[in-house]
mmCIF file of C-alpha atoms in Angstrom:
data_model
loop_
_atom_site.group_PDB
_atom_site.id
_atom_site.type_symbol
_atom_site.label_atom_id
_atom_site.label_comp_id
_atom_site.label_asym_id
_atom_site.label_seq_id
_atom_site.Cartn_x
_atom_site.Cartn_y
_atom_site.Cartn_z
ATOM 1 C CA UNK A 1 110.943 82.042 29.311
ATOM 2 C CA UNK A 2 111.059 83.880 32.635
ATOM 3 C CA UNK A 3 108.394 82.776 35.145
ATOM 4 C CA UNK A 4 106.979 86.312 35.249
ATOM 5 C CA UNK A 5 106.402 86.286 31.489
ATOM 6 C CA UNK A 6 104.840 82.814 31.704
ATOM 7 C CA UNK A 7 102.469 83.903 34.485
ATOM 8 C CA UNK A 8 101.396 87.016 32.585
ATOM 9 C CA UNK A 9 100.370 84.858 29.615
ATOM 10 C CA UNK A 10 97.809 82.999 31.737
ATOM 11 C CA UNK A 11 94.175 83.860 31.094
ATOM 12 C CA UNK A 12 93.504 85.314 34.540
ATOM 13 C CA UNK A 13 93.921 88.447 36.600
ATOM 14 C CA UNK A 14 97.154 88.365 38.588
ATOM 15 C CA UNK A 15 97.193 88.774 42.362
ATOM 16 C CA UNK A 16 100.631 89.763 43.626
ATOM 17 C CA UNK A 17 101.408 90.103 47.328
ATOM 18 C CA UNK A 18 104.205 92.167 48.864
ATOM 19 C CA UNK A 19 105.691 91.664 52.315
ATOM 20 C CA UNK A 20 108.890 92.633 54.099
ATOM 21 C CA UNK A 21 111.347 89.755 54.422
ATOM 22 C CA UNK A 22 112.036 88.963 58.069
ATOM 23 C CA UNK A 23 108.670 90.257 59.299
ATOM 24 C CA UNK A 24 106.951 89.651 61.649
ATOM 25 C CA UNK A 25 109.766 87.307 62.695
ATOM 26 C CA UNK A 26 113.159 86.829 61.083
ATOM 27 C CA UNK A 27 112.539 83.261 59.975
ATOM 28 C CA UNK A 28 108.945 83.694 58.742
ATOM 29 C CA UNK A 29 110.014 84.535 55.182
ATOM 30 C CA UNK A 30 109.890 81.069 53.612
ATOM 31 C CA UNK A 31 106.673 80.023 55.354
ATOM 32 C CA UNK A 32 104.900 83.172 54.187
ATOM 33 C CA UNK A 33 105.980 82.558 50.582
ATOM 34 C CA UNK A 34 104.879 78.920 50.715
ATOM 35 C CA UNK A 35 101.523 79.766 52.325
ATOM 36 C CA UNK A 36 100.800 82.499 49.781
ATOM 37 C CA UNK A 37 101.450 80.138 46.871
ATOM 38 C CA UNK A 38 99.396 77.379 48.497
ATOM 39 C CA UNK A 39 96.434 79.754 48.750
ATOM 40 C CA UNK A 40 96.466 80.816 45.118
ATOM 41 C CA UNK A 41 98.605 83.960 44.970
ATOM 42 C CA UNK A 42 100.129 84.321 41.509
ATOM 43 C CA UNK A 43 103.290 86.293 42.239
ATOM 44 C CA UNK A 44 105.172 87.467 45.327
ATOM 45 C CA UNK A 45 107.226 90.600 45.927
ATOM 46 C CA UNK A 46 109.730 90.046 48.704
ATOM 47 C CA UNK A 47 110.695 93.335 50.303
ATOM 48 C CA UNK A 48 114.392 93.731 51.106
ATOM 49 C CA UNK A 49 114.293 95.969 54.196
ATOM 50 C CA UNK A 50 116.090 99.296 54.023
ATOM 51 C CA UNK A 51 116.586 101.999 56.625
ATOM 52 C CA UNK A 52 115.293 104.845 54.435
ATOM 53 C CA UNK A 53 112.360 103.548 52.337
ATOM 54 C CA UNK A 54 111.202 106.775 50.673
ATOM 55 C CA UNK A 55 108.248 105.416 48.693
ATOM 56 C CA UNK A 56 106.779 103.399 51.540
ATOM 57 C CA UNK A 57 104.040 104.442 53.908
ATOM 58 C CA UNK A 58 104.054 103.908 57.688
ATOM 59 C CA UNK A 59 102.932 100.259 57.601
ATOM 60 C CA UNK A 60 105.716 99.067 55.303
ATOM 61 C CA UNK A 61 108.270 101.358 56.946
ATOM 62 C CA UNK A 62 107.480 99.881 60.358
ATOM 63 C CA UNK A 63 107.655 96.317 59.059
ATOM 64 C CA UNK A 64 110.964 97.097 57.384
ATOM 65 C CA UNK A 65 112.371 98.623 60.567
ATOM 66 C CA UNK A 66 111.233 95.614 62.603
ATOM 67 C CA UNK A 67 112.789 93.230 60.067
ATOM 68 C CA UNK A 68 116.105 95.077 60.300
ATOM 69 C CA UNK A 69 115.953 94.902 64.100
ATOM 70 C CA UNK A 70 115.188 91.189 63.757
ATOM 71 C CA UNK A 71 118.511 90.807 61.929
ATOM 72 C CA UNK A 72 117.444 90.753 58.269
ATOM 73 C CA UNK A 73 120.241 91.515 55.823
ATOM 74 C CA UNK A 74 120.744 90.939 52.121
ATOM 75 C CA UNK A 75 122.863 87.858 52.803
ATOM 76 C CA UNK A 76 120.372 86.527 55.351
ATOM 77 C CA UNK A 77 117.589 86.788 52.781
ATOM 78 C CA UNK A 78 119.658 84.960 50.188
ATOM 79 C CA UNK A 79 120.430 82.242 52.745
ATOM 80 C CA UNK A 80 116.743 81.889 53.625
ATOM 81 C CA UNK A 81 115.805 81.560 49.950
ATOM 82 C CA UNK A 82 118.639 79.217 48.991
ATOM 83 C CA UNK A 83 116.332 76.220 48.487
ATOM 84 C CA UNK A 84 113.024 78.040 47.858
ATOM 85 C CA UNK A 85 112.645 76.547 44.377
ATOM 86 C CA UNK A 86 112.351 73.085 45.882
ATOM 87 C CA UNK A 87 108.890 74.030 47.136
ATOM 88 C CA UNK A 88 107.709 77.173 45.300
ATOM 89 C CA UNK A 89 106.949 77.485 41.576
ATOM 90 C CA UNK A 90 105.366 80.950 41.167
ATOM 91 C CA UNK A 91 107.343 84.076 40.188
ATOM 92 C CA UNK A 92 109.367 85.700 42.966
ATOM 93 C CA UNK A 93 110.497 89.314 42.784
ATOM 94 C CA UNK A 94 112.797 91.113 45.194
ATOM 95 C CA UNK A 95 111.689 94.685 45.778
ATOM 96 C CA UNK A 96 114.190 96.966 47.408
ATOM 97 C CA UNK A 97 116.240 100.112 47.209
ATOM 98 C CA UNK A 98 119.405 100.402 45.190
ATOM 99 C CA UNK A 99 121.879 101.129 47.989
ATOM 100 C CA UNK A 100 121.924 97.618 49.561
ATOM 101 C CA UNK A 101 122.287 96.083 46.094
ATOM 102 C CA UNK A 102 125.143 98.449 45.283
ATOM 103 C CA UNK A 103 126.844 97.570 48.562
ATOM 104 C CA UNK A 104 126.507 93.861 47.793
ATOM 105 C CA UNK A 105 127.802 94.434 44.258
ATOM 106 C CA UNK A 106 125.381 94.622 41.336
ATOM 107 C CA UNK A 107 126.789 91.647 39.430
ATOM 108 C CA UNK A 108 127.135 89.569 42.594
ATOM 109 C CA UNK A 109 123.569 90.468 43.588
ATOM 110 C CA UNK A 110 122.149 89.539 40.182
ATOM 111 C CA UNK A 111 124.147 86.314 40.076
ATOM 112 C CA UNK A 112 122.874 85.293 43.509
ATOM 113 C CA UNK A 113 119.294 86.079 42.491
ATOM 114 C CA UNK A 114 119.679 83.835 39.450
ATOM 115 C CA UNK A 115 121.198 81.019 41.527
ATOM 116 C CA UNK A 116 118.290 80.885 43.972
ATOM 117 C CA UNK A 117 115.556 81.375 41.381
ATOM 118 C CA UNK A 118 114.521 85.002 41.709
ATOM 119 C CA UNK A 119 112.733 86.142 38.548
ATOM 120 C CA UNK A 120 112.862 89.907 38.770
ATOM 121 C CA UNK A 121 113.654 93.045 40.711
ATOM 122 C CA UNK A 122 111.763 96.229 41.533
ATOM 123 C CA UNK A 123 114.102 99.073 42.498
ATOM 124 C CA UNK A 124 112.078 102.283 42.984
ATOM 125 C CA UNK A 125 115.109 104.569 43.218
ATOM 126 C CA UNK A 126 116.988 103.261 40.164
ATOM 127 C CA UNK A 127 116.104 105.630 37.286
ATOM 128 C CA UNK A 128 115.245 103.894 34.051
ATOM 129 C CA UNK A 129 117.836 105.985 32.164
ATOM 130 C CA UNK A 130 120.638 104.850 34.488
ATOM 131 C CA UNK A 131 119.462 101.240 34.256
ATOM 132 C CA UNK A 132 119.399 101.363 30.443
ATOM 133 C CA UNK A 133 122.848 102.942 30.240
ATOM 134 C CA UNK A 134 124.715 100.993 32.928
ATOM 135 C CA UNK A 135 122.970 97.890 34.228
ATOM 136 C CA UNK A 136 120.620 96.394 31.636
ATOM 137 C CA UNK A 137 123.198 93.953 30.195
ATOM 138 C CA UNK A 138 123.994 92.608 33.682
ATOM 139 C CA UNK A 139 120.333 92.041 34.546
ATOM 140 C CA UNK A 140 119.726 90.340 31.213
ATOM 141 C CA UNK A 141 122.850 88.194 31.593
ATOM 142 C CA UNK A 142 121.260 86.618 34.672
ATOM 143 C CA UNK A 143 117.744 86.411 33.249
ATOM 144 C CA UNK A 144 116.289 89.014 35.606
ATOM 145 C CA UNK A 145 113.368 91.226 34.680
ATOM 146 C CA UNK A 146 113.651 94.751 36.071
ATOM 147 C CA UNK A 147 110.220 96.250 36.727
ATOM 148 C CA UNK A 148 109.735 100.020 36.566
ATOM 149 C CA UNK A 149 107.124 102.187 38.211
ATOM 150 C CA UNK A 150 104.931 104.809 36.578
ATOM 151 C CA UNK A 151 102.616 107.289 38.316
ATOM 152 C CA UNK A 152 99.798 109.589 37.180
ATOM 153 C CA UNK A 153 102.462 112.285 36.794
ATOM 154 C CA UNK A 154 104.717 110.262 34.463
ATOM 155 C CA UNK A 155 104.701 111.773 30.971
ATOM 156 C CA UNK A 156 103.560 109.741 27.974
ATOM 157 C CA UNK A 157 107.032 110.103 26.483
ATOM 158 C CA UNK A 158 108.668 108.601 29.567
ATOM 159 C CA UNK A 159 106.075 105.839 29.792
ATOM 160 C CA UNK A 160 106.868 104.831 26.208
ATOM 161 C CA UNK A 161 110.585 104.863 27.030
ATOM 162 C CA UNK A 162 110.019 102.685 30.104
ATOM 163 C CA UNK A 163 107.906 100.349 27.979
ATOM 164 C CA UNK A 164 110.666 100.118 25.369
ATOM 165 C CA UNK A 165 113.360 98.980 27.840
ATOM 166 C CA UNK A 166 111.057 96.766 29.955
ATOM 167 C CA UNK A 167 110.104 93.128 29.909
ATOM 168 C CA UNK A 168 107.488 91.471 32.047
ATOM 169 C CA UNK A 169 105.160 94.168 33.337
ATOM 170 C CA UNK A 170 105.001 97.828 34.269
ATOM 171 C CA UNK A 171 104.221 98.618 37.903
ATOM 172 C CA UNK A 172 101.472 101.203 37.724
ATOM 173 C CA UNK A 173 101.326 103.269 40.904
ATOM 174 C CA UNK A 174 97.683 104.223 41.418
ATOM 175 C CA UNK A 175 98.473 107.666 42.843
ATOM 176 C CA UNK A 176 101.385 109.930 43.698
ATOM 177 C CA UNK A 177 101.099 109.172 47.412
ATOM 178 C CA UNK A 178 103.081 106.652 49.435
ATOM 179 C CA UNK A 179 101.986 103.055 49.934
ATOM 180 C CA UNK A 180 99.060 102.334 52.212
ATOM 181 C CA UNK A 181 97.564 105.820 52.007
ATOM 182 C CA UNK A 182 94.392 105.153 50.026
ATOM 183 C CA UNK A 183 91.105 103.486 50.837
ATOM 184 C CA UNK A 184 89.623 103.234 47.361
ATOM 185 C CA UNK A 185 89.652 104.597 43.829
ATOM 186 C CA UNK A 186 87.759 107.607 42.511
ATOM 187 C CA UNK A 187 87.218 109.081 39.075
ATOM 188 C CA UNK A 188 90.738 110.511 38.912
ATOM 189 C CA UNK A 189 92.323 107.089 39.313
ATOM 190 C CA UNK A 190 89.830 105.489 36.920
ATOM 191 C CA UNK A 191 90.668 108.073 34.261
ATOM 192 C CA UNK A 192 94.379 107.402 34.774
ATOM 193 C CA UNK A 193 93.851 103.632 34.516
ATOM 194 C CA UNK A 194 91.901 104.105 31.276
ATOM 195 C CA UNK A 195 94.513 106.475 29.833
ATOM 196 C CA UNK A 196 97.314 103.959 30.337
ATOM 197 C CA UNK A 197 95.195 101.067 29.054
ATOM 198 C CA UNK A 198 94.512 103.058 25.865
ATOM 199 C CA UNK A 199 98.237 103.602 25.236
ATOM 200 C CA UNK A 200 98.493 99.982 24.021
ATOM 201 C CA UNK A 201 101.878 99.388 25.641
ATOM 202 C CA UNK A 202 103.761 96.202 24.783
ATOM 203 C CA UNK A 203 104.069 95.292 28.475
ATOM 204 C CA UNK A 204 100.981 94.588 30.584
ATOM 205 C CA UNK A 205 100.383 96.723 33.659
ATOM 206 C CA UNK A 206 99.968 95.633 37.257
ATOM 207 C CA UNK A 207 98.516 98.237 39.614
ATOM 208 C CA UNK A 208 99.816 98.854 43.128
ATOM 209 C CA UNK A 209 99.202 101.276 46.020
ATOM 210 C CA UNK A 210 95.680 101.426 47.454
ATOM 211 C CA UNK A 211 94.677 97.805 46.762
ATOM 212 C CA UNK A 212 93.440 96.434 50.082
ATOM 213 C CA UNK A 213 90.317 94.309 49.537
ATOM 214 C CA UNK A 214 88.229 92.506 46.920
ATOM 215 C CA UNK A 215 86.562 95.734 45.793
ATOM 216 C CA UNK A 216 89.773 97.610 45.046
ATOM 217 C CA UNK A 217 91.351 94.502 43.495
ATOM 218 C CA UNK A 218 88.390 94.166 41.122
ATOM 219 C CA UNK A 219 88.408 97.910 40.347
ATOM 220 C CA UNK A 220 92.099 97.857 39.476
ATOM 221 C CA UNK A 221 91.958 94.712 37.371
ATOM 222 C CA UNK A 222 89.183 96.116 35.182
ATOM 223 C CA UNK A 223 91.928 98.114 33.507
ATOM 224 C CA UNK A 224 95.100 96.126 34.155
ATOM 225 C CA UNK A 225 96.462 92.588 34.097
ATOM 226 C CA UNK A 226 96.768 92.410 37.856
ATOM 227 C CA UNK A 227 97.093 94.174 41.168
ATOM 228 C CA UNK A 228 99.542 94.228 44.060
ATOM 229 C CA UNK A 229 98.620 94.223 47.740
ATOM 230 C CA UNK A 230 101.243 95.241 50.289
ATOM 231 C CA UNK A 231 100.238 97.349 53.277
ATOM 232 C CA UNK A 232 96.946 95.523 53.879
ATOM 233 C CA UNK A 233 98.716 92.160 53.948
ATOM 234 C CA UNK A 234 101.392 93.439 56.320
ATOM 235 C CA UNK A 235 98.669 94.800 58.599
ATOM 236 C CA UNK A 236 97.164 91.313 58.621
ATOM 237 C CA UNK A 237 100.565 89.819 59.509
ATOM 238 C CA UNK A 238 100.905 92.372 62.318
ATOM 239 C CA UNK A 239 97.520 91.380 63.728
ATOM 240 C CA UNK A 240 97.524 87.626 63.125
ATOM 241 C CA UNK A 241 101.108 86.579 62.447
ATOM 242 C CA UNK A 242 101.198 83.872 59.793
ATOM 243 C CA UNK A 243 98.103 82.119 61.124
ATOM 244 C CA UNK A 244 95.441 83.591 58.814
ATOM 245 C CA UNK A 245 97.130 83.977 55.447
ATOM 246 C CA UNK A 246 94.585 81.694 53.785
ATOM 247 C CA UNK A 247 91.674 83.795 55.067
ATOM 248 C CA UNK A 248 93.328 86.989 53.842
ATOM 249 C CA UNK A 249 93.859 85.689 50.316
ATOM 250 C CA UNK A 250 90.370 84.142 50.060
ATOM 251 C CA UNK A 251 88.827 87.484 51.006
ATOM 252 C CA UNK A 252 90.424 89.131 47.978
ATOM 253 C CA UNK A 253 89.011 86.878 45.288
#
């Protein structure tokens, strides 16, 4: 069983952390992953930097740009992670845009992910229809879970379709805005969270966008299996480097 599926079966709320590989410094990637696991994070999303990250807010865009300037590439990330499974046991997901994966070669990319122990991918600009028609067999061949995003604007019909072709979890975007643009959840988000929870989907949901502290983490996980923190963690890395990761995680739960 894939590590993501194993983790989701645990009787706990999942805390997933996102960061841009190669930020704040090119060679910080492995240490950040190890420190996050050591401090109780359940799952990690490793951002593959891209020059045109449409769904990302200013914080993640800036970290991605810095990582690219630092010299991060797809191959560099694979090299950095080549022995990651010697020290890290929790699920690891690469989150990135489709173009760099296409340039690398989809089968080659998936094969490399499998070799180094990546459990899944999140590709915001790969439509679920295209994935189902063209790429699903390749992902499954290498044991990779492909995670899809839904928003408050996603129709029930499309949500059910995404659920039908998914394994692992569904990434539930808390609003239609870009990452890092919220400070909390109001009634509109709560109603959306309840609506999805009442759909009784086969895949659990993990909520992202707008999770930045213990309060928003607890709000989100009332209705979902877990929550993802990205921009707030990157802001902490910008301020403190890798020195205060333990304090950041302990402040969430």
